[in-house]
Amino acid sequence: MAATTKLAICSGLALVIALVFGRVIWEQYGFVDYDDGLYVVYNPMVLSGLTWQGVRWAFNPTTQVAANYHPVTLLSHMLDCQMYGLARPWGHHLSSLLWHAAAACMLFLALLRMTSRVWPCALVAALFAWHPLHVESVAWVSERKDVMSAFFWFLAMWCYVGYVRGSRLQYWGVAISMALGLLSKPMVVTLPFVLLLLDFWPLGRISPYDWRSPDWRRAAGALIWEKLPLFAMVACSIGLTLYAQSTGGAVVAIDAMPLVVRIVNALHSYNMYLAKTFWPTGLAAQQSMGARTLTIETAVLGCLGFAIVTYLAISWGRARPYLPVGWFWYVGTLVPVIGLVQVGEQSMADRYTYIPLVGIFIAIAFWLVDAVRDSARQRLGAAVATCAILAILAGMAARQVGYWSDTITLFGHSVAVNPKNGMAQFGLAVGYWKQGDRERAWEALQEGSAVETDFGMAWLLIGALAMERGDLPAASKAFGQSTTLRYHEPESLAFLGWTRARQGKRAESQRAIAQALELGPSNFVVLVVSGIVALEAGSSNEAMAYFRQAQELNPGNAPLLMMMARLSATGPDPNYRFPSQAVQIAEFVCQKAPPGSVRPYWLDTLAAAYAAVGRYDEAVQTAERALTLAEKKNRVELAKVIGEHLASFRRQEALSEPPASIRADDIFDRELLLFAEAPGLD
């Protein structure tokens, strides 16, 4: 095939991708409060850019982000931060678009190398590139792992063809590509099984329909034997992934979700993904288990639908081998995320279809081309219909991209699609919270918790917001519920202890804090909350000890640095009063923090540090900025306190405040602290 034709098709794929997804760049889409904080916005190692320390951290087997081990993906985020920082999120989106375009082109080239059939391969790549179900993987910065792993998957396929045709050297290409794919996203564990399918079709190395042949077992054994190094990598990846997901609290226990529920959910999901492939409407960011009603009818229909399609694919497989290959590609590659090992609370997610749907697209494209092969009129009609369908899919995908503009738009759409989607309600609550609309956040949390009564994250959020509202009994109940559910148990216990302390239940507080420290002695959130409880009890020595331990775990955590600066600037204990150091720290935090993240009390702390070293003019100017910001945010009580401090600075009087009077609530945002998502500085 002419190189110009390949180039033209790849250019066409990339051009339409730019038209469909490009609005994330030219409309300046930002990050969303849906794992983007964990991967980029509040991850100090990633924010530091590409460094040797960061590379070592990323590849450390104990490192897990969002309960996953994917160091190569983290390196790509580090590179983006080095190139674009946080102020230009369009650069992060651009990288995802480029990876997606590269994956689509690589898929086309790999299939073309296998089959030498241009148009079905181009159709598969176009469906992959422009389908609405794939928007989530591309428009969401946190799903960089999808687009990267897919590119390496298809590159491994391309190399595998060269190996099959006699180039032993290209086996190294397969192995290296697969390793990079696994280190981008562990879902690549199914690649060796897909290569076995490709050995049947289109490579023609073996046929399962000849299993009675005396040579069949020997041939099958040889194909499996040659892939043993790949299966060894699979075993290592599974071990690392299960470790990361279990330690990250993502794996749902079998008693919490019975096996029969998992199987029914899995079969139903296979059918639902297939239905949404052909009719991609009502797509939402995430569908929780609580948003789905599992009934006997659901179970029967799920099993029946799955069995019928499997039977037809096998029955027609002799004449049309791409049908069973495509179907079992789809079924097999979904196994890691179909819910048999339930990870997280979601029952389905569009992103899970990114690689699996390639199997369905292969079956459709090659069947269609074969069906119209003998009639020029049918070929013309099929071409026109195919172009129309692709245009419709691209338009639907472009519309779906629009929902990823910001957190509230994203989860507002998900709630509109299904008001019983509790996880979407919680995401909407976080969006409102960070926007400063506490009332709407509270309403969304209440609606979500009515659906998802056993969703631990929701109870943590409810407790944090109830505590901020001053409703300590409600906060205590919520944190107690999240503790009972064992969701982030050390953090839940720490917050429960904090609430009990504010209720005056000192003994219960100490017991909860002690349990939290026992479960998480090196847990950043537990150490910070323990320090705050000690601070509010008047023990600056104990508080500073906890804060210093926490700082060793997260040296660039901005609120923690500001808390230590506050103690150093205004604390009565001479052992911890270092005004000059407080000025350096507070200036550093206020200058380096991401735009919009500096809080009024942080500026008040900087003003107090200036006053402590006698720089009263700067103290007055900074306190005035703090007062203006507090009034702008409608923080009436805080504005009153800052106003009193401003008056002291104008009288050239430094602050000296007991530890218990330090406003920890205004240094730490509880919702951020819950997940250690405070701005990381370097």
XYZ file of C-alpha atoms in Angstrom:
682
model
C 0.000 0.000 0.000
C 1.270 3.473 -0.870
C 2.698 5.490 1.972
C 0.678 8.493 0.792
C -2.582 6.607 1.383
C -1.509 5.666 4.898
C -0.517 9.260 5.580
C -3.813 10.567 4.201
C -5.885 8.237 6.386
C -3.853 8.989 9.517
C -4.105 12.723 8.792
C -7.868 12.412 8.383
C -8.187 10.580 11.685
C -6.137 13.244 13.458
C -7.999 16.136 11.814
C -11.423 14.916 12.898
C -10.072 14.200 16.389
C -8.945 17.836 16.535
C -12.401 19.023 15.441
C -14.250 16.762 17.877
C -12.055 17.190 20.942
C -10.275 20.473 20.232
C -12.700 22.578 22.263
C -10.961 21.385 25.434
C -8.051 23.526 24.226
C -9.566 26.568 22.524
C -12.353 26.896 25.128
C -9.735 26.663 27.897
C -11.135 23.662 29.795
C -9.569 23.319 33.214
C -9.135 20.456 35.645
C -12.141 18.761 37.242
C -12.565 17.688 40.853
C -12.582 14.035 39.881
C -9.124 12.549 40.484
C -7.374 15.457 38.726
C -6.351 16.655 42.179
C -4.759 13.316 43.005
C -2.936 13.011 39.697
C -1.896 16.612 39.076
C -3.337 19.627 40.884
C -2.503 18.629 44.464
C 0.257 16.100 43.842
C 3.535 17.727 44.940
C 5.732 15.151 43.207
C 3.952 15.621 39.898
C 3.881 19.407 40.244
C 7.666 19.411 40.654
C 8.053 18.308 37.040
C 10.471 15.672 35.780
C 13.121 15.123 38.444
C 15.176 12.106 39.476
C 13.410 12.177 42.824
C 10.080 12.130 41.026
C 11.128 9.264 38.759
C 12.231 7.190 41.766
C 8.952 7.980 43.513
C 6.859 7.044 40.468
C 8.559 3.653 40.023
C 8.598 2.798 43.729
C 6.325 -0.276 44.093
C 4.696 1.268 47.174
C 3.647 4.391 45.252
C 0.001 4.370 44.288
C -2.142 7.225 43.024
C -5.907 6.699 43.021
C -5.191 3.101 44.117
C -3.223 2.323 40.942
C 0.389 1.645 40.033
C 1.181 3.378 36.724
C 4.556 5.139 36.845
C 4.819 5.889 33.116
C 1.525 7.774 33.258
C 2.797 9.768 36.227
C 5.929 10.674 34.268
C 3.765 12.066 31.467
C 1.891 14.229 33.988
C 5.229 15.413 35.408
C 6.373 16.401 31.929
C 3.155 18.354 31.391
C 3.646 20.198 34.676
C 7.196 21.049 33.679
C 6.038 22.363 30.300
C 2.715 24.004 31.169
C 2.400 24.197 34.957
C -1.116 24.524 36.402
C -1.869 27.921 34.890
C -2.202 26.407 31.387
C -4.413 23.320 31.737
C -4.983 23.355 27.976
C -1.467 21.927 27.653
C -2.446 18.886 29.716
C -5.499 18.397 27.489
C -3.358 18.819 24.377
C -1.115 15.965 25.512
C -4.122 13.674 25.945
C -5.405 14.590 22.476
C -2.031 13.850 20.910
C -1.839 10.462 22.631
C -5.384 9.642 21.473
C -4.573 10.608 17.890
C -1.381 8.549 18.029
C -3.320 5.556 19.383
C -5.932 5.783 16.610
C -3.254 5.949 13.907
C -1.295 3.107 15.504
C -4.440 0.952 15.595
C -4.981 1.552 11.880
C -1.366 0.724 11.022
C -1.311 -2.413 13.193
C -4.526 -3.819 11.690
C -3.378 -2.900 8.193
C -0.092 -4.734 8.738
C -2.052 -7.795 9.839
C -4.776 -7.841 7.182
C -3.598 -5.656 4.249
C -7.226 -4.472 3.963
C -7.330 -0.683 3.966
C -10.945 0.322 4.375
C -12.113 -1.988 7.165
C -8.968 -1.062 9.107
C -9.632 2.637 8.533
C -13.239 2.190 9.668
C -12.144 0.455 12.877
C -9.728 3.301 13.618
C -12.365 5.956 12.860
C -14.918 4.323 15.157
C -12.267 4.093 17.851
C -11.208 7.718 17.373
C -14.601 9.418 17.232
C -17.010 7.302 19.299
C -18.808 9.164 22.146
C -18.013 6.391 24.620
C -14.342 7.335 24.295
C -14.791 10.990 25.247
C -14.209 10.266 28.930
C -10.799 8.754 28.223
C -9.667 11.771 26.193
C -11.327 14.835 27.751
C -10.463 13.844 31.328
C -6.855 14.610 32.245
C -6.781 11.829 34.860
C -7.486 9.239 32.168
C -4.163 9.873 30.442
C -3.466 6.263 31.396
C -6.116 5.084 28.912
C -4.766 6.841 25.840
C -1.153 6.005 26.665
C -1.761 2.329 27.389
C -3.811 1.970 24.193
C -1.006 3.418 22.086
C 1.507 0.950 23.540
C -1.026 -1.890 23.143
C -1.431 -1.190 19.415
C 2.320 -0.712 19.003
C 2.808 -4.174 20.543
C 0.337 -5.583 18.005
C 2.256 -3.952 15.159
C 5.526 -5.454 16.415
C 3.877 -8.846 16.908
C 3.100 -9.090 13.197
C 6.785 -8.576 12.434
C 7.705 -11.283 14.937
C 5.211 -13.743 13.437
C 6.679 -13.076 9.998
C 10.130 -14.084 11.166
C 11.739 -11.090 12.858
C 12.818 -12.390 16.274
C 14.076 -8.928 17.138
C 10.535 -7.579 17.008
C 9.579 -9.816 19.923
C 11.554 -7.338 22.001
C 9.333 -4.634 20.547
C 6.287 -6.579 21.712
C 7.715 -7.065 25.207
C 8.891 -3.467 25.633
C 5.631 -2.019 24.296
C 3.613 -4.265 26.589
C 5.769 -3.322 29.582
C 5.247 0.382 28.859
C 1.535 -0.290 28.476
C 1.331 -2.109 31.811
C 3.229 0.736 33.469
C 0.722 3.160 31.952
C -2.390 1.211 32.948
C -2.559 -2.366 34.271
C -5.566 -3.134 32.056
C -2.988 -4.212 29.442
C -2.789 -7.560 31.319
C -5.187 -9.009 28.745
C -2.901 -8.290 25.764
C -1.294 -11.797 25.597
C -4.769 -13.340 25.413
C -5.704 -10.980 22.578
C -2.518 -11.973 20.754
C -3.722 -15.587 20.967
C -6.998 -14.484 19.352
C -5.044 -12.741 16.608
C -3.090 -15.965 16.060
C -6.444 -17.430 14.941
C -7.460 -14.419 12.844
C -6.088 -12.616 10.922
C -2.661 -14.263 11.351
C -3.991 -17.780 10.689
C -1.491 -19.588 12.924
C -4.119 -21.848 14.528
C -7.868 -22.483 14.453
C -9.911 -23.453 17.538
C -12.319 -25.253 15.201
C -9.553 -27.797 14.496
C -9.079 -28.713 18.139
C -9.614 -32.428 17.389
C -6.594 -32.462 15.090
C -3.605 -34.384 16.548
C -1.292 -31.449 15.847
C -3.592 -28.861 17.400
C -2.433 -29.261 21.005
C 1.205 -29.048 20.004
C 0.579 -25.891 17.971
C -1.466 -24.324 20.767
C 1.214 -25.203 23.302
C 3.885 -23.568 21.145
C 1.856 -20.366 20.863
C 1.362 -20.222 24.613
C 5.017 -21.083 25.266
C 6.294 -18.206 23.143
C 4.164 -15.826 25.203
C 5.374 -16.998 28.626
C 7.531 -13.861 29.147
C 4.426 -11.772 28.483
C 2.374 -13.819 30.944
C 5.149 -13.362 33.517
C 4.787 -9.594 33.127
C 1.034 -10.026 33.547
C 1.552 -11.854 36.848
C 3.845 -9.108 38.161
C 1.416 -6.395 37.099
C -1.539 -8.140 38.732
C 0.399 -8.438 41.988
C 1.385 -4.763 42.002
C -2.135 -3.668 41.048
C -3.927 -5.729 43.682
C -1.477 -4.451 46.287
C -2.059 -0.837 45.241
C -5.830 -1.184 45.096
C -6.144 -3.058 48.379
C -3.854 -0.665 50.265
C -5.642 2.247 48.618
C -8.966 0.948 49.931
C -10.425 0.497 46.438
C -11.152 -3.249 46.416
C -14.620 -4.069 47.704
C -14.712 -7.071 50.035
C -16.619 -10.155 48.879
C -18.948 -9.927 51.888
C -19.706 -6.280 51.061
C -20.702 -7.224 47.509
C -21.646 -10.914 47.103
C -20.255 -12.852 44.151
C -23.705 -13.381 42.630
C -24.230 -9.603 42.549
C -20.856 -9.157 40.866
C -21.671 -11.771 38.204
C -25.106 -10.302 37.472
C -23.618 -6.814 37.316
C -20.867 -8.055 34.987
C -23.223 -9.749 32.519
C -25.585 -6.784 32.559
C -22.642 -4.444 31.979
C -21.521 -6.422 28.921
C -24.979 -5.961 27.416
C -25.257 -2.299 28.423
C -21.866 -1.384 26.988
C -22.860 -3.110 23.757
C -26.186 -1.252 23.668
C -24.461 2.088 24.246
C -22.008 1.291 21.471
C -24.883 1.258 18.976
C -27.009 3.905 20.726
C -24.631 6.177 22.690
C -27.111 8.385 24.546
C -27.469 9.123 28.247
C -23.720 8.892 28.811
C -22.570 10.076 32.233
C -19.223 10.469 33.958
C -19.764 7.524 36.265
C -22.583 5.206 37.229
C -22.580 3.942 40.789
C -23.889 0.628 42.019
C -26.665 2.482 43.839
C -27.843 3.953 40.536
C -28.605 0.493 39.167
C -31.433 -1.810 40.169
C -30.361 -5.442 39.942
C -33.395 -7.717 39.639
C -34.163 -11.289 38.635
C -35.228 -9.968 35.233
C -31.885 -8.152 34.922
C -30.019 -11.342 35.748
C -31.997 -13.469 33.280
C -31.746 -10.941 30.454
C -28.055 -10.441 31.134
C -27.277 -14.155 30.965
C -29.545 -14.722 27.962
C -28.174 -11.816 25.936
C -24.585 -12.752 26.659
C -25.207 -16.415 25.778
C -26.973 -15.628 22.491
C -24.268 -13.305 21.186
C -21.542 -15.753 22.220
C -23.325 -18.635 20.465
C -23.812 -16.655 17.254
C -20.191 -15.467 17.207
C -18.901 -19.027 17.559
C -21.418 -20.476 15.074
C -20.523 -17.992 12.358
C -16.822 -18.099 13.155
C -15.709 -20.584 10.498
C -16.902 -18.394 7.637
C -16.312 -15.075 9.364
C -13.490 -15.564 11.899
C -13.384 -11.859 12.766
C -16.750 -12.253 14.543
C -15.567 -14.553 17.378
C -12.222 -12.721 17.520
C -13.971 -9.375 17.867
C -16.482 -10.665 20.415
C -13.945 -12.404 22.621
C -11.612 -9.394 22.350
C -14.492 -7.352 23.781
C -15.402 -9.885 26.467
C -11.848 -10.683 27.508
C -10.437 -7.170 27.702
C -13.353 -6.043 29.869
C -12.700 -8.761 32.470
C -10.324 -6.645 34.626
C -12.926 -3.871 34.972
C -16.235 -5.678 34.578
C -16.725 -5.966 38.343
C -15.882 -9.575 39.205
C -13.159 -8.045 41.368
C -15.070 -4.917 42.341
C -12.794 -1.874 42.532
C -14.462 1.293 43.743
C -18.174 2.041 43.837
C -18.894 2.362 40.102
C -20.917 -0.260 38.270
C -20.000 1.032 34.817
C -17.770 3.703 33.300
C -17.381 4.831 29.690
C -13.589 4.802 29.994
C -13.604 1.041 30.510
C -14.632 0.567 26.865
C -11.615 2.353 25.372
C -9.719 -0.778 24.291
C -12.528 -3.405 24.529
C -14.721 -1.751 21.887
C -11.970 -2.258 19.316
C -13.134 -5.882 19.195
C -16.708 -4.871 18.389
C -15.486 -2.366 15.810
C -13.379 -5.088 14.137
C -16.397 -7.395 13.914
C -18.600 -4.626 12.477
C -16.107 -3.228 9.982
C -14.907 -6.496 8.463
C -18.426 -7.962 8.336
C -19.733 -4.837 6.586
C -16.989 -4.791 3.960
C -17.413 -8.510 3.270
C -21.200 -8.174 3.070
C -21.094 -5.620 0.234
C -18.048 -6.984 -1.573
C -19.912 -8.355 -4.610
C -22.099 -5.345 -5.440
C -20.880 -1.908 -6.507
C -24.274 -0.396 -5.662
C -24.216 -1.928 -2.197
C -20.654 -0.722 -1.686
C -21.694 2.827 -2.566
C -24.722 2.688 -0.286
C -22.651 1.240 2.552
C -20.001 3.938 2.089
C -22.582 6.744 2.219
C -24.325 5.229 5.252
C -21.004 4.667 7.011
C -19.905 8.268 6.453
C -23.251 9.506 7.772
C -23.002 7.327 10.878
C -19.423 8.437 11.515
C -20.496 12.076 11.184
C -23.323 11.529 13.669
C -21.000 9.784 16.122
C -18.436 12.582 15.813
C -21.138 15.182 16.459
C -22.392 13.290 19.514
C -18.832 12.973 20.779
C -18.239 16.718 20.354
C -21.383 17.389 22.368
C -20.259 14.968 25.065
C -16.901 16.760 25.276
C -18.783 19.901 26.326
C -19.856 18.310 29.598
C -16.202 18.092 30.707
C -15.685 21.859 30.881
C -15.814 21.996 34.693
C -16.841 19.956 37.725
C -20.347 21.358 38.143
C -21.206 20.968 34.446
C -19.819 17.425 34.431
C -21.701 16.103 37.431
C -24.743 18.292 36.830
C -25.157 16.463 33.526
C -24.642 13.099 35.238
C -27.369 13.920 37.761
C -29.661 15.076 34.941
C -29.123 11.734 33.190
C -29.895 9.807 36.386
C -30.983 11.676 39.553
C -30.400 8.457 41.523
C -26.694 8.474 40.703
C -25.374 9.090 44.206
C -21.743 9.332 43.140
C -22.631 12.101 40.691
C -24.437 13.948 43.491
C -21.283 13.746 45.597
C -19.161 15.020 42.716
C -21.600 17.891 42.263
C -21.348 18.635 45.991
C -17.555 18.888 45.767
C -17.899 21.267 42.824
C -20.281 23.509 44.736
C -18.099 23.299 47.853
C -14.986 24.476 46.077
C -17.000 27.214 44.383
C -17.997 28.418 47.849
C -21.681 27.486 47.541
C -21.997 25.518 50.775
C -25.807 25.372 50.724
C -25.988 23.684 47.331
C -23.156 21.387 48.364
C -25.122 20.367 51.450
C -28.279 19.752 49.389
C -26.395 17.576 46.895
C -24.804 15.584 49.715
C -28.168 14.975 51.349
C -29.699 13.804 48.067
C -26.714 11.585 47.339
C -26.619 9.994 50.787
C -30.313 9.136 50.494
C -29.386 6.917 47.527
C -25.889 5.737 48.507
C -26.306 4.984 52.198
C -23.126 2.912 52.347
C -20.787 5.172 50.367
C -18.023 6.031 52.819
C -16.657 9.035 50.924
C -20.058 10.713 51.141
C -20.172 10.388 54.915
C -16.713 11.916 55.167
C -17.852 14.872 53.070
C -21.085 15.229 55.038
C -19.143 15.173 58.292
C -16.678 17.788 57.070
C -19.412 20.145 55.883
C -21.506 19.587 59.022
C -18.457 20.428 61.124
C -17.937 23.602 59.125
C -21.608 24.505 59.646
C -21.142 24.034 63.379
C -23.465 21.021 63.525
C -21.188 18.850 65.659
C -23.762 16.090 66.394
C -24.365 15.610 62.644
C -20.613 15.661 61.992
C -19.995 13.106 64.721
C -22.701 10.838 63.310
C -21.323 11.117 59.764
C -17.719 10.406 60.744
C -18.950 7.527 62.886
C -20.772 6.113 59.871
C -17.694 6.343 57.628
C -15.681 4.658 60.392
C -18.244 1.853 60.595
C -17.990 1.386 56.830
C -14.181 1.325 57.229
C -13.787 3.834 54.441
C -10.363 5.466 54.878
C -10.675 4.252 58.460
C -7.646 6.081 59.921
C -8.826 9.412 58.486
C -12.415 8.774 59.578
C -11.284 8.039 63.128
C -9.093 11.149 63.190
C -11.967 13.382 62.115
C -14.251 11.647 64.600
C -11.707 12.425 67.312
C -11.556 16.071 66.209
C -15.344 16.344 66.366
C -15.526 14.670 69.778
C -12.906 17.104 71.080
C -14.992 20.073 69.965
C -17.998 18.501 71.652
C -16.025 18.448 74.889
C -15.849 14.645 74.929
C -12.144 14.539 75.684
C -11.870 10.830 76.563
C -13.715 9.724 73.411
C -11.585 12.096 71.352
C -8.338 10.706 72.737
C -9.526 7.147 72.118
C -10.439 7.864 68.482
C -7.164 9.716 67.825
C -5.170 6.873 69.398
C -6.945 4.329 67.169
C -6.305 6.496 64.112
C -2.601 6.764 64.933
C -2.402 3.013 65.510
C -3.951 2.280 62.101
C -2.083 5.042 60.278
C 1.083 6.055 62.140
C 2.493 7.524 58.911
C -0.789 8.838 57.547
C -0.477 12.516 56.629
C -4.110 13.392 57.344
C -4.112 11.560 60.682
C -0.972 13.387 61.811
C -2.317 16.798 60.778
C -5.689 16.271 62.453
C -3.976 14.941 65.588
C -1.871 18.105 65.613
C -4.944 20.310 65.266
C -6.693 18.506 68.139
C -3.602 18.988 70.313
C -3.430 22.640 69.250
C -7.051 23.294 70.145
C -6.411 21.639 73.514
C -3.647 24.205 74.127
C -0.649 21.890 73.682
C 1.620 23.612 71.167
C 4.498 21.188 71.887
C 2.436 18.120 71.000
C 0.865 19.882 68.017
C 4.206 20.925 66.552
C 5.541 17.376 66.957
C 2.655 16.008 64.871
C 3.013 18.767 62.271
C 6.716 18.067 61.848
C 6.036 14.361 61.295
C 3.419 15.284 58.699
C 5.826 17.676 56.995
C 8.332 14.850 56.526
C 5.658 12.984 54.552
C 4.543 15.979 52.481
C 7.135 18.772 52.654
C 5.328 21.023 50.185
C 1.853 20.947 51.721
C 0.843 24.614 51.726
C -1.721 24.663 54.586
C 0.618 22.682 56.833
C 3.448 25.125 56.136
C 1.109 28.011 56.913
C 0.017 26.413 60.190
C 3.638 26.045 61.270
C 4.302 29.648 60.219
C 1.361 30.774 62.365
C 2.726 29.009 65.421
C 6.195 30.421 64.757
C 4.845 33.972 64.373
C 2.218 34.233 67.114
C 2.665 31.304 69.493
C 3.524 32.086 73.123
C 5.983 29.187 73.438
C 9.537 30.552 72.900
C 10.691 27.066 71.846
C 8.630 27.397 68.656
C 8.578 31.154 68.104
C 10.776 31.941 65.087
C 9.338 35.093 63.448
C 11.960 35.410 60.694
C 11.399 31.809 59.637
C 7.639 32.409 59.753
C 8.020 35.318 57.309
C 10.009 33.179 54.870
C 7.517 30.314 54.997
C 4.391 32.483 54.738
C 5.830 34.535 51.864
C 6.825 31.353 50.056
C 3.348 29.827 50.409
C 1.466 32.958 49.339
C 3.737 33.498 46.337
C 3.890 29.898 45.134
C 0.335 28.704 45.784
C -1.786 28.140 42.640
C -3.961 31.099 41.561
C -7.096 31.456 43.665
C -5.957 29.058 46.388
C -4.598 31.662 48.841
C -7.055 32.067 51.713
C -7.748 35.203 53.793
C -6.322 33.664 56.956
C -3.114 32.781 55.129
C -2.635 36.457 54.303
C -3.479 37.301 57.914
C -0.756 34.859 58.983
C 1.741 36.547 56.668
C 0.728 39.915 58.141
C 1.216 38.545 61.673
C 4.679 37.289 60.688
C 5.609 40.725 59.307
C 4.445 42.331 62.561
C 6.448 39.823 64.610
C 9.678 41.063 62.976
C 8.682 44.730 63.156
C 7.718 45.211 59.485
C 4.456 46.932 60.374
C 3.876 48.749 57.075
C 3.908 45.440 55.212
C 1.793 43.890 57.974
C -0.865 46.579 57.499
C -0.862 46.245 53.703
C -1.110 42.448 53.849
C -3.840 42.508 56.519
C -5.831 44.922 54.352
C -5.602 42.419 51.470
C -6.729 39.660 53.837
C -9.680 41.751 55.021
C -10.749 42.560 51.460
C -10.587 38.886 50.478
C -12.556 37.789 53.556
C -15.277 40.356 52.821
C -15.356 39.296 49.177
C -15.914 35.693 50.285
C -18.623 36.863 52.714
C -16.690 35.545 55.715
C -18.200 38.004 58.212
C -16.782 36.525 61.416
C -13.326 36.039 59.927
C -13.368 39.590 58.554
C -14.095 40.867 62.052
C -11.093 38.964 63.484
C -8.787 40.172 60.705
C -10.040 43.718 61.261
C -9.001 43.497 64.923
C -5.562 42.251 63.874
C -5.279 45.108 61.366
C -5.992 47.607 64.124
C -3.204 46.057 66.227
C -0.733 46.301 63.356
C -1.633 49.943 62.827
C -0.787 50.491 66.510
C 2.483 48.654 65.788
C 1.553 45.791 68.088
C 2.493 42.208 67.207
C 0.113 39.324 67.853
C 0.548 36.792 70.619
C -2.229 34.235 70.621
C -2.724 31.019 72.598
C -2.650 27.866 70.452
C -6.339 27.187 71.040
C -7.290 30.491 69.396
C -5.555 29.700 66.093
C -8.263 29.238 63.476
C -7.342 25.824 62.059
C -10.587 25.835 60.074
C -9.344 28.805 58.068
C -5.914 27.325 57.384
C -7.083 23.874 56.313
C -10.007 23.233 53.998
C -11.489 20.027 55.393
C -12.576 18.689 52.022
C -9.028 19.096 50.728
C -7.511 17.730 53.912
C -9.674 14.619 53.712
C -7.684 13.427 50.727
C -4.461 15.334 51.457
C -5.312 17.408 48.385
C -3.734 20.610 49.628
C -1.763 22.633 47.116
C 1.709 21.165 46.872
C 4.563 23.649 46.631
C 8.125 23.156 45.613
